[in-house]
Amino acid sequence: MGLFSTFFVGAKANAQAQMAAPEIRLAQAVSPDDVPPPRRRPPARLRVTPYYTPDGVYPRYNPGPDAVRECNVAYVQEHRPSGTVITPHMSCYWRRG
């Protein structure tokens, strides 16, 4: 059989499958006992947003009305791929005034 005759045999079988008798489907009523209970959703999570704007101070607390912020500044060497550089580093803490 050649390619053309194989195509015709496949097309004929496809046409016969489409001409088959349609199925008859009936809708049936479902009793209330057969209905599954509705699915429960987990409770929604609340989104928490800070009431202040972050300013880089950690830890964030109120040290009191007479507190003083002490800062130490030093230049340190950092070794980078482009070479060694000197950069300022600052560390701060709160002290009672």
Short mmCIF file of C-alpha atoms in Angstrom, two decimals:
data_model
loop_
_atom_site.label_atom_id
_atom_site.label_comp_id
_atom_site.label_asym_id
_atom_site.label_seq_id
_atom_site.Cartn_x
_atom_site.Cartn_y
_atom_site.Cartn_z
CA MET A 1 0.00 0.00 0.00
CA GLY A 2 1.26 3.43 -0.78
CA LEU A 3 1.08 6.58 1.25
CA PHE A 4 -2.05 7.75 -0.57
CA SER A 5 -4.00 4.52 0.07
CA THR A 6 -2.97 4.52 3.77
CA PHE A 7 -4.39 8.02 4.10
CA PHE A 8 -7.74 6.91 2.66
CA VAL A 9 -8.01 3.92 5.01
CA GLY A 10 -7.37 6.18 8.03
CA ALA A 11 -9.89 8.77 6.79
CA LYS A 12 -12.55 6.08 6.25
CA ALA A 13 -12.13 4.73 9.79
CA ASN A 14 -12.33 8.26 11.18
CA ALA A 15 -15.55 8.94 9.25
CA GLN A 16 -17.14 5.73 10.59
CA ALA A 17 -16.22 6.69 14.15
CA GLN A 18 -17.90 10.06 13.77
CA MET A 19 -21.09 8.52 12.39
CA ALA A 20 -21.61 6.22 15.42
CA ALA A 21 -24.89 6.59 17.30
CA PRO A 22 -24.78 9.43 19.88
CA GLU A 23 -25.00 8.43 23.52
CA ILE A 24 -28.09 9.31 25.49
CA ARG A 25 -27.35 10.91 28.84
CA LEU A 26 -29.98 11.57 31.47
CA ALA A 27 -29.71 14.10 34.25
CA GLN A 28 -30.36 12.61 37.65
CA ALA A 29 -31.37 14.49 40.77
CA VAL A 30 -28.99 14.23 43.72
CA SER A 31 -30.34 13.82 47.21
CA PRO A 32 -29.16 16.31 49.88
CA ASP A 33 -27.39 13.45 51.71
CA ASP A 34 -25.09 12.81 48.71
CA VAL A 35 -23.83 16.41 48.46
CA PRO A 36 -20.36 16.81 50.01
CA PRO A 37 -19.98 19.57 52.62
CA PRO A 38 -18.46 22.84 51.37
CA ARG A 39 -14.68 23.12 51.65
CA ARG A 40 -13.41 25.25 54.52
CA ARG A 41 -10.85 27.88 53.66
CA PRO A 42 -8.01 28.66 56.05
CA PRO A 43 -8.35 32.01 57.82
CA ALA A 44 -6.87 34.98 55.99
CA ARG A 45 -3.51 36.24 57.22
CA LEU A 46 -3.19 39.82 58.32
CA ARG A 47 -0.49 41.95 56.71
CA VAL A 48 1.61 43.70 59.33
CA THR A 49 3.22 47.00 58.35
CA PRO A 50 5.38 49.11 60.66
CA TYR A 51 3.95 52.43 61.82
CA TYR A 52 7.33 54.12 61.50
CA THR A 53 9.68 54.62 58.58
CA PRO A 54 12.90 52.59 58.85
CA ASP A 55 15.87 54.90 59.37
CA GLY A 56 18.68 52.38 59.73
CA VAL A 57 18.77 52.45 63.56
CA TYR A 58 18.69 48.98 65.10
CA PRO A 59 17.38 48.02 67.60
CA ARG A 60 14.43 50.35 67.36
CA TYR A 61 13.34 51.44 70.83
CA ASN A 62 12.81 54.60 72.85
CA PRO A 63 15.88 54.98 75.10
CA GLY A 64 14.29 57.76 77.18
CA PRO A 65 14.09 61.56 77.20
CA ASP A 66 17.67 62.19 78.34
CA ALA A 67 19.47 59.59 76.19
CA VAL A 68 22.49 60.45 74.08
CA ARG A 69 23.58 58.62 70.97
CA GLU A 70 27.30 57.82 71.01
CA CYS A 71 29.01 57.06 67.71
CA ASN A 72 32.51 55.78 67.01
CA VAL A 73 34.02 56.41 63.59
CA ALA A 74 37.14 54.76 62.24
CA TYR A 75 38.80 54.25 58.86
CA VAL A 76 39.42 50.61 57.99
CA GLN A 77 41.05 48.86 55.06
CA GLU A 78 38.84 46.74 52.82
CA HIS A 79 40.36 44.29 50.39
CA ARG A 80 38.40 44.37 47.14
CA PRO A 81 39.03 42.79 43.72
CA SER A 82 40.04 46.19 42.36
CA GLY A 83 42.54 46.68 45.20
CA THR A 84 42.71 47.70 48.84
CA VAL A 85 40.66 50.76 49.77
CA ILE A 86 40.22 52.76 52.98
CA THR A 87 36.56 53.32 53.98
CA PRO A 88 34.92 54.94 57.02
CA HIS A 89 32.95 52.68 59.39
CA MET A 90 30.60 54.00 62.06
CA SER A 91 29.03 52.16 65.00
CA CYS A 92 26.53 53.85 67.33
CA TYR A 93 24.82 53.06 70.63
CA TRP A 94 22.53 54.83 73.12
CA ARG A 95 23.82 56.07 76.46
CA ARG A 96 21.86 57.60 79.31
CA GLY A 97 22.46 61.38 79.42
#
